[in-house]
Amino acid sequence: MIEAQHISYSVGEKHILQDVNLRLSHGEMLAILGPNGAGKSTLLKVLTGTLTPDQGRVQIDGQGIDEYSILQLSKKRAVLSQSAQITFPFIAREIVMMGRSPHLVDRESHDDHRIVDEILYRLDAVDLSTRMFSTLSGGEQQRIQFARVLAQIWDQQGAYLFLDEPTSALDLKQQLNIVELARELSHERGYAVCMIVHDLNLARHYADHVMFLKNGRAVAFGTPEGVLQTRSIADTFDIPDAYAMKFAYT
Ligand code: ADP
Ligand code: MG
């Protein structure tokens, strides 16, 4: 289980996160939604140990996140960040293999290659794997990045998977491939999945719990039925009730 208690984070005078609490168990999927600039990516960075909060603490499996070494952490949780840029000339498969780097002793083993092949197959990305990464479309690059992130934790039961807008550049079928696979892995391997998405329908159909974040505060947290109501959608996204209603759980 990952547990965040009373998380606050500021840059200068600006409060980016204020008293955020959350809990996410193995086998569970949490969707975080909110307007641009709400603090979603910052929260993810705190949950993954990239940023240290000014106040509050994050515990993973009962241990403070700052008590894990970087190597321990990289075997426990994998992160698909919003701005994963790669400019060097790599073949797509090499990018996916990079996900294995925390596990490499000396060089890639037979198992590392098997894992990469399995993931490419599950993501329907075998054909992309021999292409130069830089020549892939935005959506294809995102799929390869997702494959890299999965390669990091593929053989780890009960790992944590964090996804920051994983479906933003993807067509409908590819969106489903990614979210369906994340869902399957949460069941198969007991992964705890935390994803930032903008699509309320996606959250509604796939997430076990939903958090609305606005101005750095968790303004709603609970089941999709509980959170995806006209009032909270309208308030969180500053839209008229008549629009919010269209997305609400009825
Ligand atoms: P979201 O992912 O919800 O769109 P972010 O977490 O990226 O939002 O950012 C939240 C707010 O904090 C934004 O207004 C952003 O400009 C600001 N912010 C994030 N990081 C920094 C930083 N290092 N310095 C100043 N402002 C920041
Ligand atoms: Mg963001």
PDB file of C-alpha atoms in Angstrom, residues 4-151:
ATOM      1  CA  ALA A   4       0.359   9.912   1.576  1.00  0.00           C
ATOM      2  CA  GLN A   5      -0.497  11.976   4.616  1.00  0.00           C
ATOM      3  CA  HIS A   6      -0.933  15.743   4.764  1.00  0.00           C
ATOM      4  CA  ILE A   7       1.239  16.476   1.760  1.00  0.00           C
ATOM      5  CA  SER A   8       2.065  20.130   1.163  1.00  0.00           C
ATOM      6  CA  TYR A   9       4.512  21.477  -1.370  1.00  0.00           C
ATOM      7  CA  SER A  10       5.350  25.066  -2.255  1.00  0.00           C
ATOM      8  CA  VAL A  11       7.684  26.845  -4.600  1.00  0.00           C
ATOM      9  CA  GLY A  12       8.486  30.271  -3.179  1.00  0.00           C
ATOM     10  CA  GLU A  13       5.182  31.830  -2.170  1.00  0.00           C
ATOM     11  CA  LYS A  14       3.153  29.526  -4.383  1.00  0.00           C
ATOM     12  CA  HIS A  15       1.310  26.661  -2.691  1.00  0.00           C
ATOM     13  CA  ILE A  16       1.235  23.891  -5.252  1.00  0.00           C
ATOM     14  CA  LEU A  17      -0.083  21.124  -2.978  1.00  0.00           C
ATOM     15  CA  GLN A  18      -1.978  21.653   0.247  1.00  0.00           C
ATOM     16  CA  ASP A  19      -2.755  18.933   2.769  1.00  0.00           C
ATOM     17  CA  VAL A  20      -3.317  16.116   0.282  1.00  0.00           C
ATOM     18  CA  ASN A  21      -4.071  12.645   1.624  1.00  0.00           C
ATOM     19  CA  LEU A  22      -4.402   9.436  -0.304  1.00  0.00           C
ATOM     20  CA  ARG A  23      -4.190   5.709  -0.017  1.00  0.00           C
ATOM     21  CA  LEU A  24      -3.743   3.170  -2.772  1.00  0.00           C
ATOM     22  CA  SER A  25      -3.649  -0.596  -2.301  1.00  0.00           C
ATOM     23  CA  HIS A  26      -2.267  -3.432  -4.379  1.00  0.00           C
ATOM     24  CA  GLY A  27      -4.617  -4.553  -7.117  1.00  0.00           C
ATOM     25  CA  GLU A  28      -6.277  -1.167  -7.188  1.00  0.00           C
ATOM     26  CA  MET A  29      -6.460   1.619  -9.757  1.00  0.00           C
ATOM     27  CA  LEU A  30      -6.686   5.272  -8.779  1.00  0.00           C
ATOM     28  CA  ALA A  31      -7.441   8.004 -11.306  1.00  0.00           C
ATOM     29  CA  ILE A  32      -6.445  11.583 -10.528  1.00  0.00           C
ATOM     30  CA  LEU A  33      -8.268  14.273 -12.466  1.00  0.00           C
ATOM     31  CA  GLY A  34      -8.313  18.045 -12.344  1.00  0.00           C
ATOM     32  CA  PRO A  35      -7.813  21.229 -14.359  1.00  0.00           C
ATOM     33  CA  ASN A  36      -4.450  22.097 -15.905  1.00  0.00           C
ATOM     34  CA  GLY A  37      -2.114  23.452 -13.257  1.00  0.00           C
ATOM     35  CA  ALA A  38      -4.028  21.809 -10.400  1.00  0.00           C
ATOM     36  CA  GLY A  39      -0.862  20.121  -9.112  1.00  0.00           C
ATOM     37  CA  LYS A  40      -1.435  16.604 -10.478  1.00  0.00           C
ATOM     38  CA  SER A  41       2.055  16.071 -11.893  1.00  0.00           C
ATOM     39  CA  THR A  42       3.596  17.582  -8.768  1.00  0.00           C
ATOM     40  CA  LEU A  43       1.615  15.165  -6.603  1.00  0.00           C
ATOM     41  CA  LEU A  44       2.855  12.264  -8.715  1.00  0.00           C
ATOM     42  CA  LYS A  45       6.436  13.437  -8.242  1.00  0.00           C
ATOM     43  CA  VAL A  46       5.946  13.510  -4.490  1.00  0.00           C
ATOM     44  CA  LEU A  47       4.358  10.035  -4.510  1.00  0.00           C
ATOM     45  CA  THR A  48       7.242   8.611  -6.519  1.00  0.00           C
ATOM     46  CA  GLY A  49       9.986  10.208  -4.448  1.00  0.00           C
ATOM     47  CA  THR A  50      11.169  12.655  -7.109  1.00  0.00           C
ATOM     48  CA  LEU A  51      10.134  15.628  -4.962  1.00  0.00           C
ATOM     49  CA  THR A  52      10.291  15.863  -1.189  1.00  0.00           C
ATOM     50  CA  PRO A  53       7.204  17.517   0.290  1.00  0.00           C
ATOM     51  CA  ASP A  54       7.561  20.495   2.661  1.00  0.00           C
ATOM     52  CA  GLN A  55       5.104  18.814   4.976  1.00  0.00           C
ATOM     53  CA  GLY A  56       3.604  15.367   5.299  1.00  0.00           C
ATOM     54  CA  ARG A  57       4.949  11.993   4.372  1.00  0.00           C
ATOM     55  CA  VAL A  58       4.690   9.197   1.862  1.00  0.00           C
ATOM     56  CA  GLN A  59       4.931   5.573   2.946  1.00  0.00           C
ATOM     57  CA  ILE A  60       5.317   2.604   0.643  1.00  0.00           C
ATOM     58  CA  ASP A  61       4.576  -0.802   2.169  1.00  0.00           C
ATOM     59  CA  GLY A  62       4.872   0.708   5.632  1.00  0.00           C
ATOM     60  CA  GLN A  63       8.245   2.354   5.080  1.00  0.00           C
ATOM     61  CA  GLY A  64       8.998   6.022   4.438  1.00  0.00           C
ATOM     62  CA  ILE A  65       9.757   6.612   0.785  1.00  0.00           C
ATOM     63  CA  ASP A  66      12.983   8.425   1.735  1.00  0.00           C
ATOM     64  CA  GLU A  67      14.224   5.269   3.490  1.00  0.00           C
ATOM     65  CA  TYR A  68      14.442   3.365   0.212  1.00  0.00           C
ATOM     66  CA  SER A  69      17.589   3.576  -1.873  1.00  0.00           C
ATOM     67  CA  ILE A  70      17.159   4.776  -5.435  1.00  0.00           C
ATOM     68  CA  LEU A  71      17.799   1.239  -6.677  1.00  0.00           C
ATOM     69  CA  GLN A  72      15.251  -0.296  -4.280  1.00  0.00           C
ATOM     70  CA  LEU A  73      12.711   2.314  -5.319  1.00  0.00           C
ATOM     71  CA  SER A  74      13.289   1.715  -9.007  1.00  0.00           C
ATOM     72  CA  LYS A  75      12.426  -1.963  -8.582  1.00  0.00           C
ATOM     73  CA  LYS A  76       9.302  -1.118  -6.622  1.00  0.00           C
ATOM     74  CA  ARG A  77       7.722   1.599  -8.689  1.00  0.00           C
ATOM     75  CA  ALA A  78       7.834   2.740 -12.289  1.00  0.00           C
ATOM     76  CA  VAL A  79       6.786   6.125 -13.593  1.00  0.00           C
ATOM     77  CA  LEU A  80       5.620   7.237 -16.997  1.00  0.00           C
ATOM     78  CA  SER A  81       6.095  10.977 -16.750  1.00  0.00           C
ATOM     79  CA  GLN A  82       4.401  13.599 -18.858  1.00  0.00           C
ATOM     80  CA  SER A  83       7.572  14.855 -20.477  1.00  0.00           C
ATOM     81  CA  ALA A  84       9.721  11.840 -21.252  1.00  0.00           C
ATOM     82  CA  GLN A  85      11.924  13.301 -23.982  1.00  0.00           C
ATOM     83  CA  ILE A  86      14.506  11.281 -25.850  1.00  0.00           C
ATOM     84  CA  THR A  87      16.718  12.942 -28.402  1.00  0.00           C
ATOM     85  CA  PHE A  88      19.520  10.413 -28.886  1.00  0.00           C
ATOM     86  CA  PRO A  89      19.356   8.029 -31.845  1.00  0.00           C
ATOM     87  CA  PHE A  90      17.929   4.850 -30.319  1.00  0.00           C
ATOM     88  CA  ILE A  91      16.037   1.931 -31.781  1.00  0.00           C
ATOM     89  CA  ALA A  92      12.640   1.603 -30.083  1.00  0.00           C
ATOM     90  CA  ARG A  93      13.559  -1.788 -28.612  1.00  0.00           C
ATOM     91  CA  GLU A  94      16.643  -0.266 -26.965  1.00  0.00           C
ATOM     92  CA  ILE A  95      14.406   2.269 -25.240  1.00  0.00           C
ATOM     93  CA  VAL A  96      12.248  -0.535 -23.853  1.00  0.00           C
ATOM     94  CA  MET A  97      15.377  -2.399 -22.696  1.00  0.00           C
ATOM     95  CA  MET A  98      16.429   0.719 -20.757  1.00  0.00           C
ATOM     96  CA  GLY A  99      13.565  -0.091 -18.407  1.00  0.00           C
ATOM     97  CA  ARG A 100      15.518  -3.173 -17.359  1.00  0.00           C
ATOM     98  CA  SER A 101      18.572  -1.196 -16.251  1.00  0.00           C
ATOM     99  CA  PRO A 102      17.870  -1.389 -12.474  1.00  0.00           C
ATOM    100  CA  HIS A 103      17.954  -5.181 -12.816  1.00  0.00           C
ATOM    101  CA  LEU A 104      21.028  -5.601 -14.980  1.00  0.00           C
ATOM    102  CA  VAL A 105      23.998  -7.134 -13.251  1.00  0.00           C
ATOM    103  CA  ASP A 106      26.471  -6.904 -16.057  1.00  0.00           C
ATOM    104  CA  ARG A 107      24.643  -7.084 -19.333  1.00  0.00           C
ATOM    105  CA  GLU A 108      21.183  -8.041 -20.583  1.00  0.00           C
ATOM    106  CA  SER A 109      20.212 -11.604 -19.737  1.00  0.00           C
ATOM    107  CA  HIS A 110      17.974 -14.003 -21.589  1.00  0.00           C
ATOM    108  CA  ASP A 111      15.216 -13.046 -19.124  1.00  0.00           C
ATOM    109  CA  ASP A 112      15.579  -9.344 -19.897  1.00  0.00           C
ATOM    110  CA  HIS A 113      15.099 -10.060 -23.598  1.00  0.00           C
ATOM    111  CA  ARG A 114      12.132 -12.334 -22.916  1.00  0.00           C
ATOM    112  CA  ILE A 115      10.502  -9.631 -20.776  1.00  0.00           C
ATOM    113  CA  VAL A 116      10.979  -6.974 -23.446  1.00  0.00           C
ATOM    114  CA  ASP A 117       9.536  -9.310 -26.110  1.00  0.00           C
ATOM    115  CA  GLU A 118       6.520 -10.163 -23.951  1.00  0.00           C
ATOM    116  CA  ILE A 119       5.730  -6.520 -23.321  1.00  0.00           C
ATOM    117  CA  LEU A 120       6.121  -5.498 -26.951  1.00  0.00           C
ATOM    118  CA  TYR A 121       3.731  -8.288 -27.853  1.00  0.00           C
ATOM    119  CA  ARG A 122       1.149  -7.342 -25.208  1.00  0.00           C
ATOM    120  CA  LEU A 123       1.268  -3.721 -26.354  1.00  0.00           C
ATOM    121  CA  ASP A 124       0.938  -4.651 -30.006  1.00  0.00           C
ATOM    122  CA  ALA A 125       4.251  -2.879 -30.600  1.00  0.00           C
ATOM    123  CA  VAL A 126       6.404  -5.641 -32.085  1.00  0.00           C
ATOM    124  CA  ASP A 127       6.426  -3.911 -35.479  1.00  0.00           C
ATOM    125  CA  LEU A 128       7.573  -0.650 -33.917  1.00  0.00           C
ATOM    126  CA  SER A 129      10.434  -2.200 -32.016  1.00  0.00           C
ATOM    127  CA  THR A 130      12.981  -2.159 -34.853  1.00  0.00           C
ATOM    128  CA  ARG A 131      12.225   1.431 -35.863  1.00  0.00           C
ATOM    129  CA  MET A 132      14.277   4.464 -34.875  1.00  0.00           C
ATOM    130  CA  PHE A 133      12.493   5.970 -31.886  1.00  0.00           C
ATOM    131  CA  SER A 134      12.745   9.491 -33.316  1.00  0.00           C
ATOM    132  CA  THR A 135      10.844   8.493 -36.461  1.00  0.00           C
ATOM    133  CA  LEU A 136       7.832   7.200 -34.525  1.00  0.00           C
ATOM    134  CA  SER A 137       4.645   9.270 -34.233  1.00  0.00           C
ATOM    135  CA  GLY A 138       3.821  10.889 -30.894  1.00  0.00           C
ATOM    136  CA  GLY A 139       1.373   8.130 -30.060  1.00  0.00           C
ATOM    137  CA  GLU A 140       3.817   5.390 -31.049  1.00  0.00           C
ATOM    138  CA  GLN A 141       6.547   6.981 -28.955  1.00  0.00           C
ATOM    139  CA  GLN A 142       4.161   7.054 -26.020  1.00  0.00           C
ATOM    140  CA  ARG A 143       3.453   3.345 -26.460  1.00  0.00           C
ATOM    141  CA  ILE A 144       7.177   2.550 -26.483  1.00  0.00           C
ATOM    142  CA  GLN A 145       7.697   4.691 -23.388  1.00  0.00           C
ATOM    143  CA  PHE A 146       4.905   2.791 -21.682  1.00  0.00           C
ATOM    144  CA  ALA A 147       6.633  -0.461 -22.663  1.00  0.00           C
ATOM    145  CA  ARG A 148       9.881   0.836 -21.122  1.00  0.00           C
ATOM    146  CA  VAL A 149       8.114   1.678 -17.878  1.00  0.00           C
ATOM    147  CA  LEU A 150       6.508  -1.780 -17.720  1.00  0.00           C
ATOM    148  CA  ALA A 151       9.856  -3.460 -18.393  1.00  0.00           C
TER     149      ALA A 151
END
